[in-house]
Amino acid sequence: MRQHGSLQNDEEINAAAWEAARGAVTGAVRWGIYSGLVGAAAYFYSPIYRGLTIQFKVFLQMSGMCIGSMIEADQRLRLYETQVRRQKRLQRDAAVWQRYEAEFEARRAAIGQGQSEMKTPALRNDNVTHFAKSDGE
């Protein structure tokens, strides 16, 4: 359970926050360019837009930038979350595989020393010939 103030020291949460911040900056820049282009086009083609105050034009520009930063930050955070989940799953699967290999090597070493046999039955030649005879008859 997390204690008060532990979010500042958690590397995973800090990395996610930085990824969201990078997304917010790139989204604000991208959507700011788009809304600036739309504003320039509106200035040349719309007499209503030309009649607006500079404060309202700035508000419209900043609204586009804010929306863009929220959308891009959310998208980046979701992609980061998917990536982290995939990495954790791979680490978990690798740990299971390493335990399996260690167990296999321990059993193989035990068989090599003659202590015990593996519990899986070995395929013998009489089983193969028995199946071959039953298929042919």
N, CA, C and O of each residue as an XYZ file, in Angstrom:
548
protein
N       0.843     -1.172      0.000
C       0.000      0.000      0.000
C       0.891      1.237      0.000
O       1.877      1.312      0.733
N       0.531      2.187     -0.820
C       1.319      3.418     -0.920
C       1.081      4.298      0.308
O      -0.032      4.398      0.823
N       2.153      4.922      0.751
C       2.046      5.837      1.869
C       2.108      7.262      1.342
O       2.466      7.505      0.190
N       1.757      8.178      2.195
C       1.747      9.584      1.819
C       3.141     10.027      1.366
O       4.133      9.770      2.048
N       3.205     10.687      0.221
C       4.473     11.195     -0.273
C       5.289     10.195     -1.061
O       6.366     10.537     -1.551
N       4.807      8.962     -1.199
C       5.606      7.956     -1.892
C       5.555      8.115     -3.402
O       6.351      7.501     -4.112
N       4.629      8.931     -3.910
C       4.527      9.112     -5.358
C       5.727      9.863     -5.912
O       6.043      9.728     -7.094
N       6.388     10.636     -5.096
C       7.544     11.383     -5.565
C       8.743     10.479     -5.800
O       9.611     10.813     -6.608
N       8.812      9.358     -5.124
C       9.962      8.470     -5.225
C       9.702      7.269     -6.127
O      10.610      6.465     -6.340
N       8.517      7.125     -6.653
C       8.182      5.972     -7.481
C       8.615      6.240     -8.921
O       8.068      7.119     -9.586
N       9.592      5.483     -9.395
C      10.154      5.717    -10.728
C       9.140      5.433    -11.829
O       9.110      6.131    -12.843
N       8.319      4.423    -11.638
C       7.342      4.066    -12.663
C       6.320      5.191    -12.864
O       5.964      5.518    -13.996
N       5.863      5.766    -11.778
C       4.889      6.859    -11.874
C       5.547      8.109    -12.441
O       4.936      8.829    -13.230
N       6.787      8.370    -12.045
C       7.498      9.525    -12.597
C       7.716      9.371    -14.096
O       7.568     10.338    -14.843
N       8.063      8.175    -14.544
C       8.263      7.947    -15.978
C       6.952      8.148    -16.737
O       6.948      8.718    -17.828
N       5.842      7.686    -16.165
C       4.535      7.884    -16.811
C       4.176      9.367    -16.858
O       3.624      9.842    -17.850
N       4.485     10.089    -15.800
C       4.189     11.525    -15.782
C       5.013     12.271    -16.818
O       4.503     13.175    -17.480
N       6.279     11.904    -16.967
C       7.115     12.554    -17.974
C       6.629     12.228    -19.381
O       6.655     13.086    -20.264
N       6.191     11.005    -19.588
C       5.659     10.635    -20.906
C       4.396     11.439    -21.223
O       4.220     11.900    -22.350
N       3.529     11.605    -20.241
C       2.322     12.410    -20.438
C       2.687     13.879    -20.682
O       2.051     14.544    -21.500
N       3.702     14.386    -19.982
C       4.124     15.774    -20.176
C       4.687     15.982    -21.579
O       4.399     16.991    -22.224
N       5.497     15.018    -22.056
C       6.001     15.128    -23.430
C       4.853     15.114    -24.429
O       4.866     15.860    -25.407
N       3.854     14.260    -24.180
C       2.690     14.230    -25.051
C       1.924     15.532    -25.019
O       1.444     15.996    -26.053
N       1.803     16.126    -23.846
C       1.078     17.398    -23.730
C       1.784     18.504    -24.495
O       1.133     19.313    -25.156
N       3.103     18.548    -24.415
C       3.849     19.587    -25.128
C       3.729     19.401    -26.633
O       3.457     20.358    -27.357
N       3.930     18.175    -27.109
C       3.828     17.956    -28.562
C       2.405     18.194    -29.054
O       2.213     18.716    -30.152
N       1.412     17.819    -28.262
C       0.023     18.068    -28.652
C      -0.302     19.546    -28.695
O      -1.000     20.006    -29.599
N       0.200     20.293    -27.723
C      -0.053     21.735    -27.709
C       0.597     22.410    -28.910
O       0.008     23.301    -29.521
N       1.801     21.988    -29.244
C       2.485     22.578    -30.402
C       1.743     22.227    -31.692
O       1.461     23.097    -32.516
N       1.433     20.939    -31.851
C       0.768     20.498    -33.084
C      -0.592     21.171    -33.259
O      -0.886     21.732    -34.314
N      -1.420     21.109    -32.211
C      -2.749     21.702    -32.322
C      -2.689     23.222    -32.328
O      -3.583     23.872    -32.869
N      -1.651     23.797    -31.736
C      -1.466     25.241    -31.809
C      -1.179     25.682    -33.238
O      -1.683     26.709    -33.693
N      -0.372     24.904    -33.936
C      -0.106     25.203    -35.348
C      -1.392     25.087    -36.162
O      -1.707     25.946    -36.986
N      -2.130     23.999    -35.908
C      -3.394     23.817    -36.643
C      -4.372     24.968    -36.373
O      -4.962     25.516    -37.303
N      -4.537     25.327    -35.107
C      -5.498     26.391    -34.809
C      -4.979     27.749    -35.286
O      -5.776     28.636    -35.592
N      -3.668     27.923    -35.353
C      -3.113     29.148    -35.925
C      -3.400     29.241    -37.414
O      -3.727     30.311    -37.929
N      -3.275     28.098    -38.110
C      -3.605     28.086    -39.539
C      -5.090     28.350    -39.777
O      -5.466     29.073    -40.700
N      -5.925     27.753    -38.930
C      -7.366     27.998    -39.047
C      -7.679     29.463    -38.729
O      -8.521     30.076    -39.385
N      -7.006     30.016    -37.731
C      -7.207     31.428    -37.396
C      -6.775     32.350    -38.524
O      -7.447     33.340    -38.814
N      -5.636     32.021    -39.172
C      -5.169     32.839    -40.291
C      -6.147     32.769    -41.460
O      -6.446     33.779    -42.096
N      -6.644     31.552    -41.734
C      -7.625     31.408    -42.815
C      -8.915     32.158    -42.473
O      -9.514     32.799    -43.336
N      -9.331     32.074    -41.226
C     -10.549     32.783    -40.810
C     -10.346     34.292    -40.894
O     -11.279     35.021    -41.231
N      -9.148     34.765    -40.594
C      -8.878     36.195    -40.668
C      -9.004     36.702    -42.112
O      -9.523     37.791    -42.354
N      -8.525     35.901    -43.057
C      -8.575     36.337    -44.457
C      -9.960     36.175    -45.079
O     -10.321     36.946    -45.968
N     -10.737     35.197    -44.639
C     -12.010     34.905    -45.308
C     -13.252     35.322    -44.528
O     -14.336     35.390    -45.108
N     -13.131     35.597    -43.254
C     -14.318     35.873    -42.453
C     -14.280     37.285    -41.860
O     -13.379     37.614    -41.089
N     -15.252     38.108    -42.221
C     -15.302     39.445    -41.605
C     -15.716     39.367    -40.128
O     -15.382     40.250    -39.338
N     -16.428     38.329    -39.772
C     -16.827     38.164    -38.361
C     -15.588     37.922    -37.501
O     -15.455     38.509    -36.427
N     -14.681     37.060    -37.966
C     -13.458     36.772    -37.207
C     -12.581     38.023    -37.113
O     -11.964     38.270    -36.076
N     -12.523     38.809    -38.184
C     -11.724     40.039    -38.146
C     -12.286     41.036    -37.139
O     -11.544     41.852    -36.591
N     -13.584     40.975    -36.895
C     -14.208     41.896    -35.956
C     -14.054     41.485    -34.505
O     -14.411     42.259    -33.617
N     -13.539     40.301    -34.229
C     -13.364     39.840    -32.843
C     -12.209     40.578    -32.176
O     -11.288     41.051    -32.842
N     -12.274     40.665    -30.869
C     -11.188     41.308    -30.126
C      -9.972     40.383    -30.101
O     -10.091     39.174    -30.297
N      -8.814     40.968    -29.860
C      -7.574     40.191    -29.815
C      -7.611     39.186    -28.661
O      -7.050     38.094    -28.758
N      -8.278     39.567    -27.569
C      -8.364     38.671    -26.418
C      -9.143     37.398    -26.780
O      -8.769     36.298    -26.373
N     -10.221     37.559    -27.541
C     -11.020     36.388    -27.905
C     -10.272     35.526    -28.919
O     -10.378     34.300    -28.886
N      -9.522     36.152    -29.812
C      -8.718     35.381    -30.766
C      -7.639     34.573    -30.036
O      -7.382     33.420    -30.382
N      -7.022     35.172    -29.042
C      -6.031     34.453    -28.226
C      -6.702     33.316    -27.470
O      -6.140     32.226    -27.359
N      -7.896     33.563    -26.952
C      -8.647     32.523    -26.259
C      -8.916     31.340    -27.200
O      -8.747     30.187    -26.803
N      -9.326     31.612    -28.420
C      -9.583     30.532    -29.380
C      -8.302     29.760    -29.692
O      -8.326     28.533    -29.787
N      -7.198     30.461    -29.850
C      -5.906     29.816    -30.115
C      -5.497     28.934    -28.937
O      -5.070     27.795    -29.126
N      -5.629     29.459    -27.738
C      -5.240     28.694    -26.546
C      -6.173     27.520    -26.310
O      -5.735     26.488    -25.800
N      -7.441     27.643    -26.663
C      -8.374     26.530    -26.506
C      -7.950     25.349    -27.369
O      -7.983     24.198    -26.934
N      -7.554     25.654    -28.598
C      -7.060     24.596    -29.480
C      -5.818     23.932    -28.925
O      -5.671     22.712    -29.002
N      -4.924     24.733    -28.365
C      -3.701     24.181    -27.792
C      -3.993     23.320    -26.565
O      -3.379     22.268    -26.388
N      -4.921     23.756    -25.720
C      -5.272     22.979    -24.517
C      -5.916     21.647    -24.883
O      -5.573     20.607    -24.321
N      -6.845     21.685    -25.823
C      -7.495     20.440    -26.256
C      -6.460     19.493    -26.847
O      -6.460     18.298    -26.549
N      -5.579     20.032    -27.686
C      -4.539     19.205    -28.299
C      -3.610     18.595    -27.277
O      -3.230     17.431    -27.399
N      -3.240     19.363    -26.272
C      -2.341     18.821    -25.250
C      -3.023     17.732    -24.438
O      -2.381     16.744    -24.082
N      -4.302     17.886    -24.137
C      -5.017     16.843    -23.389
C      -5.143     15.563    -24.208
O      -4.927     14.467    -23.692
N      -5.490     15.705    -25.470
C      -5.672     14.525    -26.327
C      -4.354     13.776    -26.502
O      -4.306     12.553    -26.367
N      -3.287     14.512    -26.801
C      -1.993     13.868    -27.029
C      -1.422     13.274    -25.750
O      -0.826     12.198    -25.789
N      -1.591     13.951    -24.616
C      -1.103     13.411    -23.339
C      -1.832     12.121    -23.001
O      -1.212     11.159    -22.549
N      -3.131     12.091    -23.215
C      -3.901     10.877    -22.941
C      -3.463      9.737    -23.853
O      -3.311      8.599    -23.409
N      -3.263     10.046    -25.116
C      -2.847      9.007    -26.056
C      -1.465      8.459    -25.693
O      -1.250      7.247    -25.700
N      -0.545      9.349    -25.380
C       0.800      8.909    -24.995
C       0.776      8.090    -23.716
O       1.515      7.114    -23.591
N      -0.061      8.474    -22.772
C      -0.133      7.748    -21.509
C      -0.714      6.355    -21.715
O      -0.249      5.395    -21.101
N      -1.729      6.230    -22.575
C      -2.288      4.917    -22.855
C      -1.276      4.020    -23.565
O      -1.182      2.833    -23.255
N      -0.520      4.573    -24.513
C       0.518      3.795    -25.192
C       1.617      3.375    -24.216
O       2.115      2.251    -24.282
N       1.990      4.279    -23.313
C       3.008      3.963    -22.321
C       2.520      2.851    -21.393
O       3.279      1.943    -21.052
N       1.262      2.925    -20.990
C       0.700      1.898    -20.115
C       0.715      0.536    -20.808
O       1.039     -0.476    -20.186
N       0.371      0.511    -22.075
C       0.400     -0.742    -22.834
C       1.815     -1.280    -22.925
O       2.032     -2.484    -22.785
N       2.775     -0.404    -23.157
C       4.164     -0.817    -23.250
C       4.660     -1.382    -21.913
O       5.339     -2.408    -21.890
N       4.327     -0.721    -20.812
C       4.759     -1.193    -19.492
C       4.126     -2.544    -19.175
O       4.793     -3.435    -18.649
N       2.849     -2.699    -19.491
C       2.195     -3.994    -19.256
C       2.859     -5.094    -20.068
O       3.052     -6.204    -19.572
N       3.207     -4.793    -21.310
C       3.860     -5.784    -22.168
C       5.222     -6.158    -21.602
O       5.579     -7.336    -21.594
N       5.995     -5.176    -21.126
C       7.300     -5.456    -20.546
C       7.183     -6.287    -19.276
O       7.972     -7.208    -19.061
N       6.206     -5.970    -18.436
C       6.017     -6.741    -17.199
C       5.608     -8.176    -17.512
O       6.056     -9.113    -16.852
N       4.747     -8.344    -18.529
C       4.339     -9.694    -18.912
C       5.534    -10.485    -19.428
O       5.681    -11.663    -19.101
N       6.389     -9.856    -20.228
C       7.584    -10.528    -20.724
C       8.526    -10.904    -19.584
O       9.100    -11.993    -19.589
N       8.688    -10.018    -18.615
C       9.539    -10.325    -17.467
C       8.963    -11.482    -16.653
O       9.698    -12.357    -16.196
N       7.641    -11.476    -16.475
C       6.998    -12.545    -15.731
C       7.148    -13.886    -16.463
O       7.429    -14.909    -15.839
N       6.961    -13.873    -17.780
C       7.115    -15.098    -18.563
C       8.561    -15.575    -18.564
O       8.815    -16.779    -18.518
N       9.511    -14.647    -18.614
C      10.923    -15.014    -18.572
C      11.278    -15.642    -17.232
O      12.061    -16.591    -17.184
N      10.713    -15.126    -16.142
C      10.977    -15.704    -14.823
C      10.411    -17.122    -14.730
O      11.051    -18.008    -14.164
N       9.233    -17.337    -15.273
C       8.646    -18.683    -15.273
C       9.529    -19.617    -16.087
O       9.793    -20.746    -15.675
N       9.980    -19.148    -17.232
C      10.819    -19.975    -18.087
C      12.149    -20.292    -17.412
O      12.643    -21.413    -17.536
N      12.740    -19.334    -16.701
C      13.991    -19.585    -15.992
C      13.801    -20.606    -14.874
O      14.660    -21.463    -14.663
N      12.675    -20.520    -14.153
C      12.402    -21.524    -13.122
C      12.242    -22.905    -13.735
O      12.716    -23.896    -13.180
N      11.571    -22.968    -14.882
C      11.395    -24.243    -15.572
C      12.745    -24.808    -15.999
O      12.994    -26.001    -15.825
N      13.616    -23.974    -16.555
C      14.935    -24.434    -16.981
C      15.766    -24.910    -15.793
O      16.459    -25.923    -15.884
N      15.697    -24.184    -14.680
C      16.448    -24.587    -13.488
C      15.947    -25.931    -12.968
O      16.745    -26.787    -12.587
N      14.633    -26.119    -12.952
C      14.075    -27.396    -12.510
C      14.478    -28.517    -13.460
O      14.804    -29.620    -13.021
N      14.457    -28.242    -14.741
C      14.834    -29.242    -15.729
C      16.299    -29.640    -15.573
O      16.635    -30.823    -15.630
N      17.168    -28.650    -15.377
C      18.593    -28.940    -15.198
C      18.842    -29.711    -13.904
O      19.705    -30.588    -13.855
N      18.081    -29.382    -12.850
C      18.246    -30.109    -11.586
C      17.836    -31.567    -11.754
O      18.514    -32.463    -11.251
N      16.744    -31.811    -12.450
C      16.318    -33.191    -12.690
C      17.311    -33.913    -13.590
O      17.592    -35.094    -13.383
N      17.835    -33.225    -14.569
C      18.799    -33.845    -15.466
C      20.077    -34.199    -14.720
O      20.670    -35.252    -14.957
N      20.499    -33.320    -13.821
C      21.688    -33.606    -13.021
C      21.428    -34.773    -12.077
O      22.315    -35.593    -11.842
N      20.205    -34.851    -11.533
C      19.870    -35.954    -10.633
C      19.874    -37.279    -11.390
O      20.326    -38.293    -10.858
N      19.387    -37.279    -12.597
C      19.396    -38.509    -13.405
C      20.821    -38.887    -13.767
O      21.168    -40.068    -13.777
N      21.640    -37.904    -14.063
C      23.036    -38.168    -14.399
C      23.787    -38.776    -13.234
O      24.735    -39.535    -13.437
N      23.382    -38.456    -12.020
C      24.027    -39.015    -10.836
C      23.376    -40.330    -10.431
O      23.869    -41.006     -9.529
N      22.269    -40.707    -11.084
C      21.605    -41.962    -10.787
C      20.713    -41.921     -9.571
O      20.383    -42.979     -9.036
N      20.307    -40.762     -9.107
C      19.488    -40.663     -7.905
C      18.029    -40.997     -8.184
O      17.399    -41.719     -7.412
N      17.496    -40.481     -9.270
C      16.102    -40.757     -9.593
C      15.920    -40.621    -11.090
O      16.777    -40.089    -11.796
N      14.797    -41.109    -11.552
C      14.502    -40.996    -12.970
C      13.444    -39.934    -13.165
O      12.722    -39.574    -12.235
N      13.362    -39.442    -14.375
C      12.314    -38.492    -14.680
C      10.982    -39.223    -14.727
O      10.939    -40.409    -15.055
N       9.927    -38.552    -14.415
C       8.623    -39.180    -14.323
C       7.962    -39.384    -15.679
O       6.941    -40.066    -15.764
N       8.517    -38.811    -16.734
C       7.931    -39.014    -18.047
C       8.426    -40.330    -18.612
O       9.629    -40.588    -18.595
N       7.524    -41.178    -19.116
C       7.956    -42.477    -19.628
C       8.721    -42.316    -20.935
O       8.398    -41.474    -21.772
N       9.735    -43.142    -21.080
C      10.529    -43.107    -22.301
C       9.835    -43.958    -23.358
O       9.170    -44.940    -23.030
N       9.984    -43.596    -24.584
C       9.400    -44.340    -25.686
C      10.312    -45.522    -25.993
O      11.491    -45.346    -26.303
N       9.763    -46.713    -25.907
C      10.559    -47.907    -26.148
C      10.274    -48.430    -27.545
O       9.259    -48.094    -28.155
N      11.182    -49.253    -28.040
C      11.039    -49.777    -29.388
C       9.849    -50.712    -29.522
O       9.199    -50.720    -30.568
N       9.534    -51.519    -28.475
C       8.410    -52.452    -28.590
C       7.083    -51.699    -28.699
O       6.145    -52.214    -29.308
N       6.974    -50.472    -28.117
C       5.766    -49.663    -28.285
C       5.624    -49.214    -29.733
O       4.522    -49.196    -30.280
N       6.730    -48.857    -30.341
C       6.691    -48.394    -31.720
C       6.294    -49.543    -32.632
O       5.464    -49.375    -33.526
N       6.889    -50.715    -32.406
C       6.541    -51.850    -33.272
C       5.119    -52.295    -33.021
O       4.448    -52.751    -33.947
N       4.631    -52.176    -31.778
C       3.264    -52.562    -31.478
C       2.267    -51.684    -32.242
O       1.288    -52.172    -32.808
N       2.542    -50.380    -32.243
C       1.663    -49.478    -32.977
C       1.740    -49.746    -34.476
O       0.733    -49.691    -35.182
N       2.937    -50.034    -34.945
C       3.097    -50.295    -36.382
C       2.353    -51.570    -36.772
O       1.748    -51.630    -37.843
N       2.393    -52.597    -35.906
C       1.698    -53.850    -36.214
C       0.178    -53.653    -36.182
O      -0.542    -54.179    -37.030
N      -0.296    -52.894    -35.201
C      -1.739    -52.722    -35.084
C      -2.296    -51.883    -36.233
O      -3.443    -52.083    -36.632
N      -1.504    -50.942    -36.776
C      -1.974    -50.154    -37.899
C      -2.010    -50.975    -39.166
O      -2.898    -50.793    -39.998
N      -1.058    -51.876    -39.328
C      -0.986    -52.667    -40.561
C      -1.980    -53.814    -40.594
O      -2.326    -54.260    -41.688
N      -2.454    -54.313    -39.482
C      -3.343    -55.501    -39.452
C      -4.787    -55.148    -39.458
O      -5.640    -56.035    -39.436
